[in-house]
mmCIF file of C-alpha atoms in Angstrom:
data_model
loop_
_atom_site.group_PDB
_atom_site.id
_atom_site.type_symbol
_atom_site.label_atom_id
_atom_site.label_comp_id
_atom_site.label_asym_id
_atom_site.label_seq_id
_atom_site.Cartn_x
_atom_site.Cartn_y
_atom_site.Cartn_z
ATOM 1 C CA MET A 1022 -15.594 -12.980 -22.554
ATOM 2 C CA LYS A 1023 -13.488 -9.623 -23.268
ATOM 3 C CA ILE A 1024 -10.791 -8.196 -20.561
ATOM 4 C CA LEU A 1025 -8.864 -5.141 -20.768
ATOM 5 C CA PHE A 1026 -6.115 -5.430 -18.287
ATOM 6 C CA LEU A 1027 -4.637 -1.249 -17.681
ATOM 7 C CA GLY A 1028 -1.480 -0.562 -16.041
ATOM 8 C CA ALA A 1029 0.323 -3.415 -16.918
ATOM 9 C CA ARG A 1030 3.879 -4.305 -15.967
ATOM 10 C CA PRO A 1031 6.392 -6.458 -17.890
ATOM 11 C CA ASP A 1032 7.178 -8.199 -14.352
ATOM 12 C CA GLU A 1033 3.018 -9.184 -14.390
ATOM 13 C CA HIS A 1034 3.137 -10.676 -18.258
ATOM 14 C CA PRO A 1035 4.577 -14.155 -16.945
ATOM 15 C CA ALA A 1036 1.097 -14.421 -14.632
ATOM 16 C CA ILE A 1037 -0.827 -13.002 -17.609
ATOM 17 C CA GLU A 1038 0.061 -15.231 -19.628
ATOM 18 C CA SER A 1039 -0.237 -18.317 -17.159
ATOM 19 C CA TRP A 1040 -3.895 -17.451 -16.597
ATOM 20 C CA LYS A 1041 -4.664 -16.893 -20.289
ATOM 21 C CA ALA A 1042 -3.647 -20.702 -20.874
ATOM 22 C CA ALA A 1043 -5.769 -21.905 -17.563
ATOM 23 C CA HIS A 1044 -8.416 -19.775 -19.272
ATOM 24 C CA PRO A 1045 -8.457 -20.263 -23.211
ATOM 25 C CA GLU A 1046 -12.361 -19.395 -23.150
ATOM 26 C CA HIS A 1047 -11.357 -15.406 -22.240
ATOM 27 C CA THR A 1048 -9.487 -13.055 -23.826
ATOM 28 C CA VAL A 1049 -7.646 -10.848 -22.277
ATOM 29 C CA THR A 1050 -5.973 -7.266 -24.507
ATOM 30 C CA VAL A 1051 -3.271 -6.210 -22.475
ATOM 31 C CA SER A 1052 -2.301 -2.397 -22.126
ATOM 32 C CA GLN A 1053 0.155 -0.401 -19.877
ATOM 33 C CA GLN A 1054 -1.794 3.039 -20.023
ATOM 34 C CA ILE A 1055 -3.468 3.205 -16.503
ATOM 35 C CA LEU A 1056 -7.341 4.185 -16.506
ATOM 36 C CA SER A 1057 -8.083 8.075 -17.368
ATOM 37 C CA THR A 1058 -10.648 10.125 -19.598
ATOM 38 C CA ALA A 1059 -7.322 9.912 -22.170
ATOM 39 C CA THR A 1060 -7.235 5.842 -21.801
ATOM 40 C CA LEU A 1061 -11.233 5.237 -22.100
ATOM 41 C CA PRO A 1062 -11.505 4.865 -25.727
ATOM 42 C CA LEU A 1063 -9.373 1.603 -25.112
ATOM 43 C CA VAL A 1064 -12.281 0.011 -23.084
ATOM 44 C CA ASP A 1065 -14.852 0.315 -26.307
ATOM 45 C CA GLY A 1066 -15.616 -3.760 -27.069
ATOM 46 C CA HIS A 1067 -14.911 -5.298 -23.785
ATOM 47 C CA ASP A 1068 -16.619 -6.685 -21.095
ATOM 48 C CA ALA A 1069 -14.582 -6.277 -17.727
ATOM 49 C CA LEU A 1070 -12.204 -4.078 -16.550
ATOM 50 C CA VAL A 1071 -8.943 -5.129 -14.717
ATOM 51 C CA ILE A 1072 -6.738 -1.862 -12.938
ATOM 52 C CA GLN A 1073 -3.492 -0.788 -10.808
ATOM 53 C CA GLN A 1074 -2.773 2.308 -10.373
ATOM 54 C CA VAL A 1075 -1.447 4.711 -7.946
ATOM 55 C CA ALA A 1076 -2.981 7.720 -9.750
ATOM 56 C CA VAL A 1077 -6.332 8.881 -9.290
ATOM 57 C CA PRO A 1078 -9.223 8.387 -11.844
ATOM 58 C CA GLU A 1079 -11.288 12.027 -13.081
ATOM 59 C CA PRO A 1080 -14.449 11.600 -11.872
ATOM 60 C CA GLU A 1081 -15.962 11.603 -15.111
ATOM 61 C CA VAL A 1082 -14.196 8.082 -15.705
ATOM 62 C CA TYR A 1083 -17.097 6.710 -13.636
ATOM 63 C CA GLU A 1084 -20.123 7.277 -15.406
ATOM 64 C CA GLN A 1085 -18.363 7.153 -18.769
ATOM 65 C CA LEU A 1086 -17.680 3.699 -18.318
ATOM 66 C CA ALA A 1087 -21.273 3.048 -17.027
ATOM 67 C CA ALA A 1088 -22.011 4.441 -20.664
ATOM 68 C CA LYS A 1089 -19.594 2.434 -22.292
ATOM 69 C CA GLY A 1090 -21.639 -0.983 -20.668
ATOM 70 C CA ILE A 1091 -18.946 -1.476 -18.057
ATOM 71 C CA THR A 1092 -20.250 -2.999 -14.432
ATOM 72 C CA GLN A 1093 -17.217 -3.447 -13.194
ATOM 73 C CA MET A 1094 -13.565 -2.478 -12.323
ATOM 74 C CA SER A 1095 -11.285 -5.066 -10.819
ATOM 75 C CA VAL A 1096 -8.542 -3.996 -8.775
ATOM 76 C CA ARG A 1097 -5.518 -6.282 -8.245
ATOM 77 C CA SER A 1098 -4.272 -4.986 -5.272
ATOM 78 C CA ALA A 1099 -5.683 -4.657 -1.276
ATOM 79 C CA GLY A 1100 -5.948 -0.912 -1.331
ATOM 80 C CA PHE A 1101 -8.312 0.894 -3.000
ATOM 81 C CA ASP A 1102 -8.715 4.535 -1.738
ATOM 82 C CA MET A 1103 -8.097 6.102 -5.078
ATOM 83 C CA TYR A 1104 -11.139 4.844 -6.279
ATOM 84 C CA ASP A 1105 -13.910 7.028 -5.706
ATOM 85 C CA LEU A 1106 -16.451 4.303 -4.031
ATOM 86 C CA GLU A 1107 -19.640 7.085 -4.032
ATOM 87 C CA ALA A 1108 -19.045 7.356 -8.086
ATOM 88 C CA ALA A 1109 -18.905 3.906 -9.010
ATOM 89 C CA THR A 1110 -21.419 3.035 -6.572
ATOM 90 C CA ARG A 1111 -23.969 5.885 -8.136
ATOM 91 C CA HIS A 1112 -22.997 4.756 -11.645
ATOM 92 C CA GLY A 1113 -23.241 0.710 -11.280
ATOM 93 C CA LEU A 1114 -19.746 -0.216 -11.188
ATOM 94 C CA GLY A 1115 -18.893 -3.029 -8.428
ATOM 95 C CA ILE A 1116 -15.517 -2.718 -7.125
ATOM 96 C CA THR A 1117 -13.744 -5.562 -6.037
ATOM 97 C CA ASN A 1118 -9.650 -5.708 -4.710
ATOM 98 C CA VAL A 1119 -7.650 -8.449 -4.032
ATOM 99 C CA PRO A 1120 -7.403 -8.670 -0.255
ATOM 100 C CA VAL A 1121 -4.696 -11.079 0.467
ATOM 101 C CA TYR A 1122 -1.923 -12.199 -2.052
ATOM 102 C CA SER A 1123 0.988 -12.330 0.411
ATOM 103 C CA PRO A 1124 0.872 -10.770 3.667
ATOM 104 C CA ASN A 1125 4.075 -12.513 4.327
ATOM 105 C CA ALA A 1126 5.701 -9.968 1.792
ATOM 106 C CA ILE A 1127 4.717 -6.593 3.400
ATOM 107 C CA ALA A 1128 5.676 -8.327 6.740
ATOM 108 C CA GLU A 1129 9.007 -9.070 6.195
ATOM 109 C CA TYR A 1130 9.793 -5.697 4.020
ATOM 110 C CA THR A 1131 8.318 -4.420 6.987
ATOM 111 C CA VAL A 1132 10.854 -5.853 9.317
ATOM 112 C CA ALA A 1133 14.004 -5.791 6.416
ATOM 113 C CA LEU A 1134 13.567 -1.494 6.739
ATOM 114 C CA ALA A 1135 13.323 -1.263 10.796
ATOM 115 C CA LEU A 1136 15.981 -3.223 10.693
ATOM 116 C CA ASN A 1137 17.590 -1.022 8.478
ATOM 117 C CA LEU A 1138 16.922 1.734 10.670
ATOM 118 C CA VAL A 1139 18.070 0.318 13.851
ATOM 119 C CA ARG A 1140 21.027 -0.806 13.036
ATOM 120 C CA ASN A 1141 21.831 2.138 10.571
ATOM 121 C CA ILE A 1142 22.454 0.176 7.449
ATOM 122 C CA PRO A 1143 22.247 3.454 4.578
ATOM 123 C CA ALA A 1144 24.427 5.451 6.485
ATOM 124 C CA THR A 1145 26.763 2.477 7.092
ATOM 125 C CA LEU A 1146 26.805 1.410 3.151
ATOM 126 C CA ALA A 1147 27.266 5.167 2.261
ATOM 127 C CA ARG A 1148 30.177 5.923 4.759
ATOM 128 C CA VAL A 1149 31.721 2.410 2.877
ATOM 129 C CA GLN A 1150 30.980 3.732 -0.108
ATOM 130 C CA GLN A 1151 33.732 6.558 0.126
ATOM 131 C CA TYR A 1152 36.259 3.989 1.847
ATOM 132 C CA ASP A 1153 35.722 5.421 5.627
ATOM 133 C CA PHE A 1154 35.223 2.109 7.801
ATOM 134 C CA ARG A 1155 34.661 3.950 11.358
ATOM 135 C CA PRO A 1156 32.496 2.728 13.568
ATOM 136 C CA ALA A 1157 31.524 6.260 15.333
ATOM 137 C CA GLY A 1158 28.529 7.489 15.277
ATOM 138 C CA LEU A 1159 26.704 4.138 13.757
ATOM 139 C CA ILE A 1160 26.011 2.861 17.287
ATOM 140 C CA GLY A 1161 22.914 0.457 16.988
ATOM 141 C CA ARG A 1162 20.219 -0.858 18.738
ATOM 142 C CA GLU A 1163 18.410 -4.115 19.126
ATOM 143 C CA ILE A 1164 14.873 -5.051 18.039
ATOM 144 C CA ARG A 1165 14.188 -7.221 21.050
ATOM 145 C CA THR A 1166 14.904 -4.025 23.610
ATOM 146 C CA MET A 1167 12.455 -2.477 21.979
ATOM 147 C CA LYS A 1168 8.808 -1.418 22.502
ATOM 148 C CA VAL A 1169 6.867 -1.484 19.117
ATOM 149 C CA ALA A 1170 4.020 -0.227 18.154
ATOM 150 C CA VAL A 1171 1.844 -2.171 15.303
ATOM 151 C CA LEU A 1172 -0.992 0.082 14.318
ATOM 152 C CA GLY A 1173 -3.523 -2.415 11.937
ATOM 153 C CA THR A 1174 -3.112 -5.937 13.209
ATOM 154 C CA GLY A 1175 -5.346 -7.342 9.757
ATOM 155 C CA ARG A 1176 -3.122 -10.709 8.087
ATOM 156 C CA ILE A 1177 -0.469 -7.835 7.197
ATOM 157 C CA GLY A 1178 -0.042 -6.267 10.521
ATOM 158 C CA MET A 1179 0.047 -9.731 12.245
ATOM 159 C CA ARG A 1180 2.521 -10.856 10.417
ATOM 160 C CA ALA A 1181 4.368 -8.105 11.030
ATOM 161 C CA ALA A 1182 3.682 -8.100 14.843
ATOM 162 C CA GLU A 1183 4.693 -12.058 14.465
ATOM 163 C CA LEU A 1184 8.344 -11.029 13.279
ATOM 164 C CA PHE A 1185 9.108 -8.391 15.746
ATOM 165 C CA ALA A 1186 7.582 -10.245 18.265
ATOM 166 C CA ALA A 1187 10.149 -13.764 17.277
ATOM 167 C CA LEU A 1188 13.167 -11.062 17.172
ATOM 168 C CA GLY A 1189 12.070 -10.453 20.871
ATOM 169 C CA ALA A 1190 10.408 -7.245 20.959
ATOM 170 C CA GLU A 1191 7.280 -6.267 23.381
ATOM 171 C CA VAL A 1192 4.823 -5.639 20.463
ATOM 172 C CA VAL A 1193 1.513 -3.384 21.616
ATOM 173 C CA GLY A 1194 -1.025 -3.533 18.760
ATOM 174 C CA PHE A 1195 -4.101 -1.086 18.085
ATOM 175 C CA ASP A 1196 -6.677 -2.398 15.432
ATOM 176 C CA LEU A 1197 -11.154 -1.872 15.648
ATOM 177 C CA PHE A 1198 -11.310 -5.638 15.010
ATOM 178 C CA PRO A 1199 -8.869 -6.863 17.832
ATOM 179 C CA ASN A 1200 -8.043 -11.018 16.900
ATOM 180 C CA ASP A 1201 -7.358 -13.768 19.175
ATOM 181 C CA ALA A 1202 -4.325 -14.913 17.473
ATOM 182 C CA PHE A 1203 -1.936 -11.127 18.648
ATOM 183 C CA ARG A 1204 -3.506 -11.562 22.015
ATOM 184 C CA ALA A 1205 -1.083 -14.910 21.842
ATOM 185 C CA ILE A 1206 2.052 -12.717 21.142
ATOM 186 C CA GLY A 1207 1.662 -9.093 22.026
ATOM 187 C CA THR A 1208 -0.726 -6.752 24.135
ATOM 188 C CA TYR A 1209 -3.905 -4.608 22.923
ATOM 189 C CA ALA A 1210 -4.577 -0.814 23.691
ATOM 190 C CA GLU A 1211 -7.700 1.017 24.338
ATOM 191 C CA SER A 1212 -6.761 3.679 21.745
ATOM 192 C CA VAL A 1213 -4.337 4.796 18.942
ATOM 193 C CA GLU A 1214 -2.662 6.745 21.683
ATOM 194 C CA GLU A 1215 -2.450 4.142 24.130
ATOM 195 C CA ALA A 1216 -0.227 2.068 21.756
ATOM 196 C CA LEU A 1217 1.874 4.816 20.817
ATOM 197 C CA ARG A 1218 2.698 6.246 24.522
ATOM 198 C CA GLY A 1219 6.083 5.001 25.412
ATOM 199 C CA ALA A 1220 6.782 3.190 22.103
ATOM 200 C CA ASP A 1221 10.044 2.715 20.779
ATOM 201 C CA MET A 1222 9.195 1.973 17.062
ATOM 202 C CA VAL A 1223 5.467 2.404 15.341
ATOM 203 C CA SER A 1224 4.848 0.337 12.079
ATOM 204 C CA LEU A 1225 2.137 1.564 10.419
ATOM 205 C CA HIS A 1226 -0.585 -1.349 8.547
ATOM 206 C CA MET A 1227 -3.899 0.600 8.336
ATOM 207 C CA PRO A 1228 -6.344 1.331 5.364
ATOM 208 C CA ALA A 1229 -6.230 5.454 4.392
ATOM 209 C CA THR A 1230 -9.776 6.148 5.575
ATOM 210 C CA GLY A 1231 -10.985 9.799 6.530
ATOM 211 C CA GLU A 1232 -11.147 8.476 10.346
ATOM 212 C CA ASN A 1233 -7.240 7.180 9.578
ATOM 213 C CA HIS A 1234 -6.055 10.990 7.507
ATOM 214 C CA HIS A 1235 -2.757 11.919 9.232
ATOM 215 C CA LEU A 1236 -2.676 9.352 11.822
ATOM 216 C CA LEU A 1237 0.782 9.919 13.351
ATOM 217 C CA ASN A 1238 0.636 13.680 13.563
ATOM 218 C CA GLU A 1239 2.454 16.393 15.638
ATOM 219 C CA GLN A 1240 0.553 15.185 18.918
ATOM 220 C CA THR A 1241 0.317 12.165 18.404
ATOM 221 C CA LEU A 1242 4.450 11.463 17.206
ATOM 222 C CA ALA A 1243 5.233 13.306 20.582
ATOM 223 C CA LEU A 1244 3.410 10.672 22.689
ATOM 224 C CA LEU A 1245 6.523 7.990 21.607
ATOM 225 C CA ASN A 1246 9.638 7.959 23.190
ATOM 226 C CA PRO A 1247 12.144 9.965 21.978
ATOM 227 C CA GLY A 1248 14.519 8.454 19.282
ATOM 228 C CA ALA A 1249 12.066 6.503 18.144
ATOM 229 C CA TYR A 1250 11.267 5.058 14.849
ATOM 230 C CA VAL A 1251 8.367 5.331 12.223
ATOM 231 C CA VAL A 1252 7.859 2.480 9.224
ATOM 232 C CA ASN A 1253 5.263 2.686 7.371
ATOM 233 C CA THR A 1254 4.393 0.513 4.678
ATOM 234 C CA GLY A 1255 0.312 1.100 5.145
ATOM 235 C CA ARG A 1256 -0.706 4.099 3.097
ATOM 236 C CA GLY A 1257 0.900 7.259 3.206
ATOM 237 C CA ALA A 1258 -1.896 9.299 3.679
ATOM 238 C CA LEU A 1259 -1.361 8.096 7.871
ATOM 239 C CA VAL A 1260 1.282 10.110 8.097
ATOM 240 C CA ASP A 1261 1.428 13.703 8.282
ATOM 241 C CA THR A 1262 4.662 14.791 6.446
ATOM 242 C CA THR A 1263 5.946 17.812 7.735
ATOM 243 C CA ALA A 1264 4.944 16.866 11.156
ATOM 244 C CA LEU A 1265 7.055 13.792 10.340
ATOM 245 C CA MET A 1266 10.087 15.977 9.259
ATOM 246 C CA ALA A 1267 9.885 18.275 11.911
ATOM 247 C CA ALA A 1268 10.387 15.543 14.679
ATOM 248 C CA LEU A 1269 13.240 14.087 13.127
ATOM 249 C CA ASP A 1270 14.541 17.418 13.321
ATOM 250 C CA SER A 1271 13.945 17.983 16.936
ATOM 251 C CA GLY A 1272 15.692 14.490 17.788
ATOM 252 C CA GLN A 1273 12.077 13.150 18.733
ATOM 253 C CA LEU A 1274 12.182 10.609 15.871
ATOM 254 C CA THR A 1275 16.414 9.082 15.242
ATOM 255 C CA SER A 1276 14.837 7.987 11.695
ATOM 256 C CA ALA A 1277 11.961 6.759 9.247
ATOM 257 C CA ALA A 1278 11.637 4.268 6.752
ATOM 258 C CA LEU A 1279 8.832 5.230 3.925
ATOM 259 C CA ASP A 1280 7.637 2.651 1.413
ATOM 260 C CA VAL A 1281 4.514 5.165 0.349
ATOM 261 C CA TYR A 1282 3.981 8.624 0.263
ATOM 262 C CA GLU A 1283 0.761 10.520 0.708
ATOM 263 C CA PHE A 1284 0.816 12.547 -2.813
ATOM 264 C CA GLU A 1285 3.272 9.352 -4.604
ATOM 265 C CA GLY A 1286 0.506 9.715 -7.448
ATOM 266 C CA PRO A 1287 2.728 11.342 -10.165
ATOM 267 C CA TYR A 1288 5.685 9.281 -9.349
ATOM 268 C CA MET A 1289 5.934 6.040 -8.399
ATOM 269 C CA PHE A 1290 6.768 3.256 -10.749
ATOM 270 C CA LYS A 1291 8.016 6.214 -13.641
ATOM 271 C CA ASP A 1292 11.413 6.881 -13.852
ATOM 272 C CA LEU A 1293 11.881 10.644 -13.543
ATOM 273 C CA ARG A 1294 15.738 11.083 -13.471
ATOM 274 C CA GLU A 1295 15.398 13.715 -15.768
ATOM 275 C CA GLN A 1296 11.819 15.453 -15.154
ATOM 276 C CA GLY A 1297 12.716 15.823 -11.297
ATOM 277 C CA ILE A 1298 10.201 16.271 -8.644
ATOM 278 C CA GLU A 1299 8.177 19.047 -8.590
ATOM 279 C CA ASP A 1300 6.412 18.112 -4.882
ATOM 280 C CA GLU A 1301 8.606 20.582 -2.926
ATOM 281 C CA VAL A 1302 7.734 18.673 0.203
ATOM 282 C CA PHE A 1303 8.665 14.708 -1.701
ATOM 283 C CA ALA A 1304 12.016 16.564 -2.596
ATOM 284 C CA THR A 1305 13.006 17.498 0.546
ATOM 285 C CA LEU A 1306 11.467 14.113 2.461
ATOM 286 C CA LEU A 1307 14.130 12.296 -0.790
ATOM 287 C CA ALA A 1308 16.804 13.623 -0.124
ATOM 288 C CA ARG A 1309 17.011 13.934 3.962
ATOM 289 C CA GLU A 1310 19.528 11.339 4.968
ATOM 290 C CA ASP A 1311 18.014 10.205 7.995
ATOM 291 C CA VAL A 1312 14.765 9.119 6.186
ATOM 292 C CA LEU A 1313 14.934 5.274 4.068
ATOM 293 C CA ASN A 1314 12.760 5.832 1.164
ATOM 294 C CA THR A 1315 11.373 2.886 -1.024
ATOM 295 C CA PRO A 1316 8.868 3.065 -4.064
ATOM 296 C CA HIS A 1317 6.077 1.630 -2.724
ATOM 297 C CA LEU A 1318 7.756 -2.019 -2.841
ATOM 298 C CA ALA A 1319 6.837 -3.812 0.165
ATOM 299 C CA PHE A 1320 4.205 -6.542 -1.878
ATOM 300 C CA TYR A 1321 6.592 -6.963 -4.964
ATOM 301 C CA THR A 1322 7.398 -10.412 -4.733
ATOM 302 C CA HIS A 1323 6.999 -13.238 -7.371
ATOM 303 C CA THR A 1324 4.500 -15.016 -5.306
ATOM 304 C CA ALA A 1325 2.794 -11.233 -4.660
ATOM 305 C CA VAL A 1326 2.742 -10.451 -8.242
ATOM 306 C CA GLU A 1327 0.981 -13.694 -9.329
ATOM 307 C CA ASN A 1328 -1.880 -14.098 -6.606
ATOM 308 C CA LEU A 1329 -2.544 -10.331 -7.738
ATOM 309 C CA VAL A 1330 -2.756 -10.835 -11.158
ATOM 310 C CA HIS A 1331 -5.010 -13.891 -10.810
ATOM 311 C CA GLY A 1332 -7.387 -12.166 -8.682
ATOM 312 C CA GLY A 1333 -7.994 -9.579 -10.452
ATOM 313 C CA LEU A 1334 -8.769 -11.276 -13.194
ATOM 314 C CA ASP A 1335 -10.556 -13.703 -11.568
ATOM 315 C CA ASN A 1336 -12.815 -11.269 -10.039
ATOM 316 C CA ALA A 1337 -13.746 -9.694 -13.098
ATOM 317 C CA VAL A 1338 -14.558 -12.889 -14.453
ATOM 318 C CA ALA A 1339 -16.748 -13.319 -10.924
ATOM 319 C CA MET A 1340 -18.107 -10.089 -11.220
ATOM 320 C CA VAL A 1341 -19.524 -10.054 -15.106
ATOM 321 C CA GLU A 1342 -21.173 -13.550 -14.477
ATOM 322 C CA ASN A 1343 -22.431 -13.487 -10.950
ATOM 323 C CA GLY A 1344 -22.980 -9.665 -10.387
ATOM 324 C CA THR A 1345 -21.216 -10.065 -6.997
ATOM 325 C CA CYS A 1346 -18.253 -11.461 -5.867
ATOM 326 C CA PRO A 1347 -16.387 -12.197 -2.389
ATOM 327 C CA THR A 1348 -14.539 -9.717 -2.701
ATOM 328 C CA LEU A 1349 -17.128 -6.570 -3.635
ATOM 329 C CA VAL A 1350 -15.852 -3.249 -1.755
ATOM 330 C CA ASN A 1351 -19.052 -1.796 -2.654
ATOM 331 C CA PRO A 1352 -21.316 -4.532 -2.092
ATOM 332 C CA GLN A 1353 -24.541 -1.395 -2.646
ATOM 333 C CA VAL A 1354 -24.537 -2.265 -6.136
ATOM 334 C CA SER A 1355 -24.849 -6.044 -5.987
ATOM 335 C CA GLU A 1356 -27.819 -4.721 -3.804
ATOM 336 C CA ALA A 1357 -29.027 -2.327 -6.054
ATOM 337 C CA ARG A 1358 -29.008 -4.764 -8.854
ATOM 338 C CA THR A 1359 -30.961 -7.355 -7.049
ATOM 339 C CA ALA A 1360 -33.419 -4.970 -5.960
ATOM 340 C CA GLN A 1361 -34.228 -3.682 -9.751
ATOM 341 C CA ASP A 1362 -34.326 -7.859 -10.594
ATOM 342 C CA ARG A 1363 -37.412 -8.103 -8.102
#
């Protein structure tokens, strides 16, 4: 099988090589280019596609991939909101993801960001760089004195909740699919609004869907305790950025830590020191001292990178060989193929 591996980063190459060594029967072509109409010629002559990107492919990409004989798109990430599932299904493209690669990596990063906020670490370091060692204005809070709302208690949210609970926090959660393991460490709320009401911190671990769009907005942020904190290592579209900044200005929020931004596609994983940022809202967000911005790195550990690369390649092989895969996110494709075979 000939596999095209797009959007490759240097840190992924060791994992690619280890997978190739274990699967000598397959050929892997590696490119740092991402999937777009401009890079479609790279697909020619390949049987399978492994991709990872934050940029949204143009609508015509799906039809053109199908015309080239491609039947799948293996996404080496848990999130797949940047891909059009309806268009992919319509053109017979099965999309797979890697839902479990290292929940602990993102959960640890979440709590690290939270601790940076409540102990004023960024402001402290900025002062020290100026040789200002006065403590005034840097007094912090302890996690154990706080009520933390964890929205989304899947594998990542569950692990984050465990870490917050281990630090002594009162943890309240919300999820459309509650699990008993969470009930051992926290309490479920009946709604997002109930979970947020009176919380001192909110940690986001939900997918970006139409129902979750701007989950944190002017109305829901007002439910938090005054002076609360927001940590988002989930998806940027969960937060109304303008409402977030207004809540920071009013004092409803003390600070926020954001590893994701709603319109991050043109910026993440790029060196833009010379070009700058055209998005005025994003530029304003980055300039704020009360917002800790990081470039979509919560997942970024050696363990997670290897699992994502191996999982993506394994899924590509499974889809081409079997026509389906346990991590197929648009199973209608498999069902349609079965019906055609009949």
